[in-house]
């Protein structure tokens, strides 16, 4: 699962919102974070999944069969 890749609980929350197609601005508001913080989390998520974009991250997570409820 996501923890196996070293993602923090907060990064998993950000990833779940990315999976729902949310923008960084929406993620900021929903999780009460500053935009640079969200960008840092997104960068860490992409690095952990070894992908270059949010779209690739969604595809990678889908292939891995992870679900976020």
PDB file of C-alpha atoms in Angstrom:
ATOM      1  CA  UNK A   1       0.000   0.000   0.000  1.00  0.00           C
ATOM      2  CA  UNK A   2       0.921   3.696   0.055  1.00  0.00           C
ATOM      3  CA  UNK A   3       2.722   3.380   3.403  1.00  0.00           C
ATOM      4  CA  UNK A   4       5.085   0.834   1.815  1.00  0.00           C
ATOM      5  CA  UNK A   5       6.374   3.610  -0.469  1.00  0.00           C
ATOM      6  CA  UNK A   6       7.107   5.807   2.541  1.00  0.00           C
ATOM      7  CA  UNK A   7       4.165   8.157   2.005  1.00  0.00           C
ATOM      8  CA  UNK A   8       3.011  10.012   5.096  1.00  0.00           C
ATOM      9  CA  UNK A   9      -0.617  10.005   6.170  1.00  0.00           C
ATOM     10  CA  UNK A  10      -0.955  13.590   4.886  1.00  0.00           C
ATOM     11  CA  UNK A  11       0.549  12.642   1.506  1.00  0.00           C
ATOM     12  CA  UNK A  12      -1.938   9.775   1.268  1.00  0.00           C
ATOM     13  CA  UNK A  13      -4.755  12.277   1.925  1.00  0.00           C
ATOM     14  CA  UNK A  14      -3.385  14.518  -0.854  1.00  0.00           C
ATOM     15  CA  UNK A  15      -3.088  11.505  -3.178  1.00  0.00           C
ATOM     16  CA  UNK A  16      -6.703  10.528  -2.462  1.00  0.00           C
ATOM     17  CA  UNK A  17      -7.810  14.022  -3.533  1.00  0.00           C
ATOM     18  CA  UNK A  18      -5.615  13.870  -6.651  1.00  0.00           C
ATOM     19  CA  UNK A  19      -7.363  10.585  -7.472  1.00  0.00           C
ATOM     20  CA  UNK A  20     -10.671  12.508  -7.347  1.00  0.00           C
ATOM     21  CA  UNK A  21      -9.319  15.089  -9.807  1.00  0.00           C
ATOM     22  CA  UNK A  22      -8.985  17.912  -7.285  1.00  0.00           C
ATOM     23  CA  UNK A  23      -6.714  20.885  -8.016  1.00  0.00           C
ATOM     24  CA  UNK A  24      -3.940  22.011  -5.671  1.00  0.00           C
ATOM     25  CA  UNK A  25      -6.104  24.996  -4.677  1.00  0.00           C
ATOM     26  CA  UNK A  26      -8.992  22.693  -3.761  1.00  0.00           C
ATOM     27  CA  UNK A  27      -6.634  20.418  -1.807  1.00  0.00           C
ATOM     28  CA  UNK A  28      -5.281  23.478   0.076  1.00  0.00           C
ATOM     29  CA  UNK A  29      -8.766  24.506   1.133  1.00  0.00           C
ATOM     30  CA  UNK A  30      -9.975  21.005   2.000  1.00  0.00           C
ATOM     31  CA  UNK A  31      -6.911  20.055   4.081  1.00  0.00           C
ATOM     32  CA  UNK A  32      -6.229  23.590   5.370  1.00  0.00           C
ATOM     33  CA  UNK A  33      -2.696  23.665   3.940  1.00  0.00           C
ATOM     34  CA  UNK A  34      -0.626  26.338   2.213  1.00  0.00           C
ATOM     35  CA  UNK A  35      -0.217  25.869  -1.541  1.00  0.00           C
ATOM     36  CA  UNK A  36       3.590  25.373  -1.362  1.00  0.00           C
ATOM     37  CA  UNK A  37       2.984  22.581   1.181  1.00  0.00           C
ATOM     38  CA  UNK A  38       0.557  20.855  -1.188  1.00  0.00           C
ATOM     39  CA  UNK A  39       3.084  21.219  -4.040  1.00  0.00           C
ATOM     40  CA  UNK A  40       5.758  19.622  -1.839  1.00  0.00           C
ATOM     41  CA  UNK A  41       3.426  16.714  -1.056  1.00  0.00           C
ATOM     42  CA  UNK A  42       2.572  16.270  -4.757  1.00  0.00           C
ATOM     43  CA  UNK A  43       6.291  16.241  -5.632  1.00  0.00           C
ATOM     44  CA  UNK A  44       6.950  13.604  -2.946  1.00  0.00           C
ATOM     45  CA  UNK A  45       4.027  11.493  -4.197  1.00  0.00           C
ATOM     46  CA  UNK A  46       5.236  11.634  -7.811  1.00  0.00           C
ATOM     47  CA  UNK A  47       8.763  10.710  -6.716  1.00  0.00           C
ATOM     48  CA  UNK A  48       7.507   7.788  -4.593  1.00  0.00           C
ATOM     49  CA  UNK A  49       5.418   6.455  -7.493  1.00  0.00           C
ATOM     50  CA  UNK A  50       8.294   7.094  -9.953  1.00  0.00           C
ATOM     51  CA  UNK A  51       6.061   9.116 -12.281  1.00  0.00           C
ATOM     52  CA  UNK A  52       6.309  12.577 -13.830  1.00  0.00           C
ATOM     53  CA  UNK A  53       2.726  13.860 -13.686  1.00  0.00           C
ATOM     54  CA  UNK A  54      -0.483  13.736 -11.701  1.00  0.00           C
ATOM     55  CA  UNK A  55      -2.116  11.807 -14.558  1.00  0.00           C
ATOM     56  CA  UNK A  56       0.638   9.183 -14.464  1.00  0.00           C
ATOM     57  CA  UNK A  57       0.214   9.008 -10.679  1.00  0.00           C
ATOM     58  CA  UNK A  58      -3.518   8.269 -11.068  1.00  0.00           C
ATOM     59  CA  UNK A  59      -2.737   5.555 -13.632  1.00  0.00           C
ATOM     60  CA  UNK A  60      -0.024   4.037 -11.417  1.00  0.00           C
ATOM     61  CA  UNK A  61      -2.297   3.974  -8.360  1.00  0.00           C
ATOM     62  CA  UNK A  62      -5.119   2.452 -10.420  1.00  0.00           C
ATOM     63  CA  UNK A  63      -2.756  -0.264 -11.696  1.00  0.00           C
ATOM     64  CA  UNK A  64      -1.649  -0.977  -8.119  1.00  0.00           C
ATOM     65  CA  UNK A  65      -5.306  -1.402  -7.159  1.00  0.00           C
ATOM     66  CA  UNK A  66      -5.189   1.066  -4.253  1.00  0.00           C
ATOM     67  CA  UNK A  67      -8.497   2.494  -3.110  1.00  0.00           C
ATOM     68  CA  UNK A  68      -9.139   5.550  -0.977  1.00  0.00           C
ATOM     69  CA  UNK A  69     -12.443   5.707   0.851  1.00  0.00           C
TER      70      UNK A  69
END
